[in-house]
Structures are given as C-alpha cells and as structure tokens.
Coordinates of N, CA and C and ligand atoms in Angstrom, one line a residue:
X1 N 80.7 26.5 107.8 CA 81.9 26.7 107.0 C 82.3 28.2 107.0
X2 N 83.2 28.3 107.2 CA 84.0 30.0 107.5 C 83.5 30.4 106.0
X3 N 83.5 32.0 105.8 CA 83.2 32.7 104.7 C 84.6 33.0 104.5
X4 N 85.1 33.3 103.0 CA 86.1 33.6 102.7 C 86.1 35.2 102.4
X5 N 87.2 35.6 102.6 CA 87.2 37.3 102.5 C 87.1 37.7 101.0
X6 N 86.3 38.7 101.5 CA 85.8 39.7 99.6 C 87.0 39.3 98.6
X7 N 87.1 39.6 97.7 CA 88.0 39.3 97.0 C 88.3 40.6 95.9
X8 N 89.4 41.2 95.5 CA 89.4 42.5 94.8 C 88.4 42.0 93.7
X9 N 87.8 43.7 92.8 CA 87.2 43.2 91.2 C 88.6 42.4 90.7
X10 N 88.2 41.2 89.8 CA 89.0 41.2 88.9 C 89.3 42.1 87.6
X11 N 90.5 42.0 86.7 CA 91.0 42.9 85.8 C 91.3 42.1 85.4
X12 N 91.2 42.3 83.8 CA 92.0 41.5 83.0 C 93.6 41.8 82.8
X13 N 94.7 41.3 82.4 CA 95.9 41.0 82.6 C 96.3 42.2 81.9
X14 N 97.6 43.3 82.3 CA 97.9 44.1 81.3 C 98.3 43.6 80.3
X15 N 97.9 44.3 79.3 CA 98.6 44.0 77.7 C 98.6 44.9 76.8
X16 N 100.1 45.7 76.5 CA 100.3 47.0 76.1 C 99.2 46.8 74.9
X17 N 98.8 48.2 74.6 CA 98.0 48.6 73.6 C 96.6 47.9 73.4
X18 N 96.3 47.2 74.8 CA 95.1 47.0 74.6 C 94.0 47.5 76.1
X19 N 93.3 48.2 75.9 CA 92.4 49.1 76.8 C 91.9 47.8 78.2
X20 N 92.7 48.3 79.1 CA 92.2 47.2 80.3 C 91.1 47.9 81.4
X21 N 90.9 48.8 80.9 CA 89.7 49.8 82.2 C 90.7 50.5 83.2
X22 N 92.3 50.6 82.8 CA 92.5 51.4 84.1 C 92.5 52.7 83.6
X23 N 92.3 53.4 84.9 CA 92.5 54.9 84.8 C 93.7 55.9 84.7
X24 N 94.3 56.8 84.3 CA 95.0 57.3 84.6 C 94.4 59.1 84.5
X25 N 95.1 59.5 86.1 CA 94.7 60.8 85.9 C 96.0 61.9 85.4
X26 N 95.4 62.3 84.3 CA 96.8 63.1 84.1 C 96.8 64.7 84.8
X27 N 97.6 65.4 84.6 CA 97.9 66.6 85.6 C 97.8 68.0 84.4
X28 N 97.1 68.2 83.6 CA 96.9 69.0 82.7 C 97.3 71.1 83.3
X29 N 97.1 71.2 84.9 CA 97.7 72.5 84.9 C 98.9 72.4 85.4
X30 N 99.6 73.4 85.6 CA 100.9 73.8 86.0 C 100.7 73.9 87.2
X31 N 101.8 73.6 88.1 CA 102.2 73.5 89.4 C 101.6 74.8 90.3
X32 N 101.1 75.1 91.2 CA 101.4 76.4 91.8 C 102.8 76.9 91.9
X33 N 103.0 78.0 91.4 CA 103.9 78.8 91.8 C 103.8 79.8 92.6
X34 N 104.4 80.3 93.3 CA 104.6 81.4 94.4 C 104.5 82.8 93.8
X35 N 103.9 83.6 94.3 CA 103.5 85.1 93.6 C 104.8 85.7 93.0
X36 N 104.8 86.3 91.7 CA 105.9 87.4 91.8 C 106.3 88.2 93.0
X37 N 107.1 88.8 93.3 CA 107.5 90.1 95.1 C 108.0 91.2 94.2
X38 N 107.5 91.9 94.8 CA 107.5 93.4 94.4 C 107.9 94.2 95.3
X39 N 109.1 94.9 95.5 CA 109.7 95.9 96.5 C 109.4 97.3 96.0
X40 N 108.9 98.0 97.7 CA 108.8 99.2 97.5 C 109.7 100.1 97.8
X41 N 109.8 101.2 96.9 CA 111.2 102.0 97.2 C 110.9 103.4 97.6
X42 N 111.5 104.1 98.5 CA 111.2 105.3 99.0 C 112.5 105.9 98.5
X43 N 112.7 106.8 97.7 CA 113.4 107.9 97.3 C 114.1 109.3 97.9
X44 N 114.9 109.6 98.1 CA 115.8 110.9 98.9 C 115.2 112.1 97.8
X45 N 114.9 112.6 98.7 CA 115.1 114.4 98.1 C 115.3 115.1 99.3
X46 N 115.5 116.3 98.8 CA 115.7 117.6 100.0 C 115.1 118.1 100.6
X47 N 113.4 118.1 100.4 CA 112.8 118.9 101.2 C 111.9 117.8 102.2
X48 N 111.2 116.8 101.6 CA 110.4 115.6 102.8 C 111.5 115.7 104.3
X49 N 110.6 116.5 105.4 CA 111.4 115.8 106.9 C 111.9 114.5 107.1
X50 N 112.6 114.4 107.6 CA 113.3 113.1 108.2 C 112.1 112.3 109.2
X51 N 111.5 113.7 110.1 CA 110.9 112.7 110.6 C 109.0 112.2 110.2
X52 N 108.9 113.3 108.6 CA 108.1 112.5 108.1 C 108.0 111.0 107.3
X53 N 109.1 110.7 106.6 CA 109.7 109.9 106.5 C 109.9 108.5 106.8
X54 N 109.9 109.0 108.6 CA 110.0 108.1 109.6 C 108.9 107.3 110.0
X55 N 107.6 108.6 109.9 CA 106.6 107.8 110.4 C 106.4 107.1 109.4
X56 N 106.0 107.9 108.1 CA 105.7 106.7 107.0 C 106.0 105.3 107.1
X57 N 107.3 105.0 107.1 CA 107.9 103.7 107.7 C 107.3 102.9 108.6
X58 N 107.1 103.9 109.3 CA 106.3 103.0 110.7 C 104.8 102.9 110.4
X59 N 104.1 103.5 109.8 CA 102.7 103.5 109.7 C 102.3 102.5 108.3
X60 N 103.0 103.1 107.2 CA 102.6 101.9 106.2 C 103.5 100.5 105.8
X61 N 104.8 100.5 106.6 CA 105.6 99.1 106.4 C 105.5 98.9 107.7
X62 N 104.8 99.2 108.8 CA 105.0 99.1 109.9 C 106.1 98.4 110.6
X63 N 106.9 99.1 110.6 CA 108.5 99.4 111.2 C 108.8 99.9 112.2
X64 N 109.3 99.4 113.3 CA 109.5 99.9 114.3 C 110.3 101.7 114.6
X65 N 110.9 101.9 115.7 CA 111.2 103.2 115.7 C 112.9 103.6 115.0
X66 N 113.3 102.0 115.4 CA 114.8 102.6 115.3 C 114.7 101.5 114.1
X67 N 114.0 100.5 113.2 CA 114.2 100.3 111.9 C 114.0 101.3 110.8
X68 N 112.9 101.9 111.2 CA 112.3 103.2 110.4 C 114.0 104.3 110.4
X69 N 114.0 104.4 111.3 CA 115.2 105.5 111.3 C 116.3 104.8 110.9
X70 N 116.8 103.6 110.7 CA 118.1 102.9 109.8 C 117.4 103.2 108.6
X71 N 116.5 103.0 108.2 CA 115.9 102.9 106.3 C 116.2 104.3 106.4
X72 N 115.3 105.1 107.2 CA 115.6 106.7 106.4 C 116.6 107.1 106.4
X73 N 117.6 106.9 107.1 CA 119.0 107.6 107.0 C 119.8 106.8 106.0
X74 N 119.4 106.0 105.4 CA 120.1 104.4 104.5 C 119.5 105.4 103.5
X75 N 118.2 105.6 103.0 CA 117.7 106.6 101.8 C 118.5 107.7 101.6
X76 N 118.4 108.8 103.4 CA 119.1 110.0 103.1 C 120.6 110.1 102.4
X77 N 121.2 108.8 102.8 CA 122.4 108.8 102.3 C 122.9 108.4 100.9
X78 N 122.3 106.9 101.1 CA 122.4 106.5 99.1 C 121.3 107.0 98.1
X79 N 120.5 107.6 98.3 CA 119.3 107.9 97.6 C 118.2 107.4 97.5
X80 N 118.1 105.9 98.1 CA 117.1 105.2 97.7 C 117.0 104.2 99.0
X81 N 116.1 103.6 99.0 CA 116.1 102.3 100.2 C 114.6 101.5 100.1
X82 N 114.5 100.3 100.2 CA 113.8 99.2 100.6 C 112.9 99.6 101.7
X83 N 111.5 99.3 101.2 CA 110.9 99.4 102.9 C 110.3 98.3 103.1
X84 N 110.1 97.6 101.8 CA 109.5 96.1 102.2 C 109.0 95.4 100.5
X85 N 109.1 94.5 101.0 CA 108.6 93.4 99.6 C 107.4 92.9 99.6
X86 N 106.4 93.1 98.6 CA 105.2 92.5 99.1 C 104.6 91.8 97.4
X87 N 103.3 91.4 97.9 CA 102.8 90.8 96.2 C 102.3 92.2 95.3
X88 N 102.1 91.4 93.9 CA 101.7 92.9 93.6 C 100.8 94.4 94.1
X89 N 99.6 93.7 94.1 CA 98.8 94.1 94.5 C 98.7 95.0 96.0
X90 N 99.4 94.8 96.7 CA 99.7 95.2 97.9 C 101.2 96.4 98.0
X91 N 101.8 96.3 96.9 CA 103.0 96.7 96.8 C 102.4 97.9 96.4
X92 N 101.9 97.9 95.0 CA 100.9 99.2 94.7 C 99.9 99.9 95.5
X93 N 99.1 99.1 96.2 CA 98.5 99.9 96.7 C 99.2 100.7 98.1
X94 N 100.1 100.3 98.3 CA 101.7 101.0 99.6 C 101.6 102.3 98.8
X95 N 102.3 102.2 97.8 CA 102.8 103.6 96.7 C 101.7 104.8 96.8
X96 N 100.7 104.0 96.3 CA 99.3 105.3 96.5 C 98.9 105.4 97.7
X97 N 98.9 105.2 98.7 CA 98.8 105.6 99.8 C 99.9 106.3 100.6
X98 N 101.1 106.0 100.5 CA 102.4 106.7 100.7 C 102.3 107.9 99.9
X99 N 102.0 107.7 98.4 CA 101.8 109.5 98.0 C 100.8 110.2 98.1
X100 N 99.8 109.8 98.4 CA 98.7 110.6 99.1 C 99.0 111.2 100.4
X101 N 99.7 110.0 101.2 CA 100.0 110.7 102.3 C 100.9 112.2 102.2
X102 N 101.9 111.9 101.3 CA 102.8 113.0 101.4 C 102.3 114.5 100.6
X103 N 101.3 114.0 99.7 CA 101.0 115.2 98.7 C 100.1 116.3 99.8
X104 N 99.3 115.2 100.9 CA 98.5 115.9 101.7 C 99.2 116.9 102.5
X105 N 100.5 116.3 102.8 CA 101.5 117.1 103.9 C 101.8 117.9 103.1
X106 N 102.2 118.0 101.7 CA 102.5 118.7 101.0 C 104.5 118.5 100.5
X107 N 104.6 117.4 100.7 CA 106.0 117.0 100.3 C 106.3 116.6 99.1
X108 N 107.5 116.5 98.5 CA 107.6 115.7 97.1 C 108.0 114.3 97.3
X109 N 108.0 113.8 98.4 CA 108.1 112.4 98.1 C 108.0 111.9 97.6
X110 N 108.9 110.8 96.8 CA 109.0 109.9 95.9 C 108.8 108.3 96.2
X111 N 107.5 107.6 95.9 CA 107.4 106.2 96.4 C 107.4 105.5 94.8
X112 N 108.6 104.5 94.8 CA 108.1 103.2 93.3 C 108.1 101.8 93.8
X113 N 107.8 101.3 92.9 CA 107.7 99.9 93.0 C 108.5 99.2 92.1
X114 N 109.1 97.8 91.9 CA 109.7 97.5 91.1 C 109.9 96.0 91.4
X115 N 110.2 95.3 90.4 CA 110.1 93.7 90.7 C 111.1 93.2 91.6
X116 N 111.0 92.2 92.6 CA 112.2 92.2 93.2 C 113.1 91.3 92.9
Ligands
LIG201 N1 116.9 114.2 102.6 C1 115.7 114.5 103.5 C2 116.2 115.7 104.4 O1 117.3 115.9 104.6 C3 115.2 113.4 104.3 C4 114.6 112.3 103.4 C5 114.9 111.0 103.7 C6 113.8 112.6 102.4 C7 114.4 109.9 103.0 C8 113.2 111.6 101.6 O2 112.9 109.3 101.2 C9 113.5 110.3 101.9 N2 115.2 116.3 105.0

C-alpha cells in the first residue's frame, strides 16, 4: 500500500481574539538609513599658492590635475569651493589633515566642513 505524503502540523482554525500559536514577528527598529554627507570646503585668501592648493586637491580629495585646478580657480574666484562630500567622520578628519598640512607649509588656509 503506497504511503501517503507527510501532512503539514495541524492548526486550529483562526478565530479573532483567540490565541491560535501563530507567530508574528514584529519590526521594533527603524529602517537603515543612509549616513548624513558632509562637504568639505576649502576657502580663498591671499596669501596660500595656487599651486599649493592644487596639490592639496590632488593628495587629500584625490583629484586629478586639471579637476584640482577647476576647484582652485572656482575658490580663487567665488571664495569658496567643494572638494568633496564624505560621511562624517571622514569629512573631519580631511579638515585636520588639510590644516596641518598647510600650517606646516606655513599658509593660512582655510578648510570647513558643513552638512551637505
Ligand atoms: N587666492 C590665492 C592666490 O591668489 C589662491 C588660493 C586659491 C588660495 C584657493 C586659497 O583655497 C584657496 N594665491
């Protein structure tokens, strides 16, 4: 005689407001969300070289030759310019490194950060 296939557990019948064993999982945290971005801003003055500047660009946003040289001349002109967007943590630690660099060279360069 053939065997008949397993058969699910049974359950008793739903019936609102009375406890039937099912489970429900509920979702008690919040969604991932995507990091805040944080741009960093390099500032115009008079005395930082153009082509300190430059490298900067290239060495800590790592920027090519002639991106580096549109941002700094975009700075030299409006005062200010973007050199990249990053998460917090990374955004900050750009700034202290960017002004260390420059304090060493002895420039007043100006690096901020700000939400983007
Ligand atoms: N204005 C500077 C000069 O004429 C050049 C410069 C560009 C300085 C960008 C700072 O963030 C800066 N030498």
């Amino acid at each position: 005689m053939p065997s008949e296939p397993p058969k699910p557990p049974s359950r008793a019948p739903f019936t609102p407001g009375r406890d039937d064993g099912a489970v429900v999982a509920e979702r008690k945290t919040a969604r991932i969300r995507p990091p805040r971005m944080y741009q960093v801003v390099l500032l115009n003055d008079d005395y930082t070289p153009m082509e300190f500047v430059v490298m900067v660009l290239q060495e800590y946003f790592k920027r090519d030759l002639e991106t580096a040289t549109h941002i700094m001349l975009k700075i030299h002109h409006e005062g200010r310019g973007v050199c990249g967007v990053y998460t917090k943590d990374v955004a900050a630690t750009k700034v202290e490194l960017v002004l260390a660099a420059a304090r060493r060279s002895g420039h007043p360069l100006q690096c901020i950060m700000e939400a983007a």
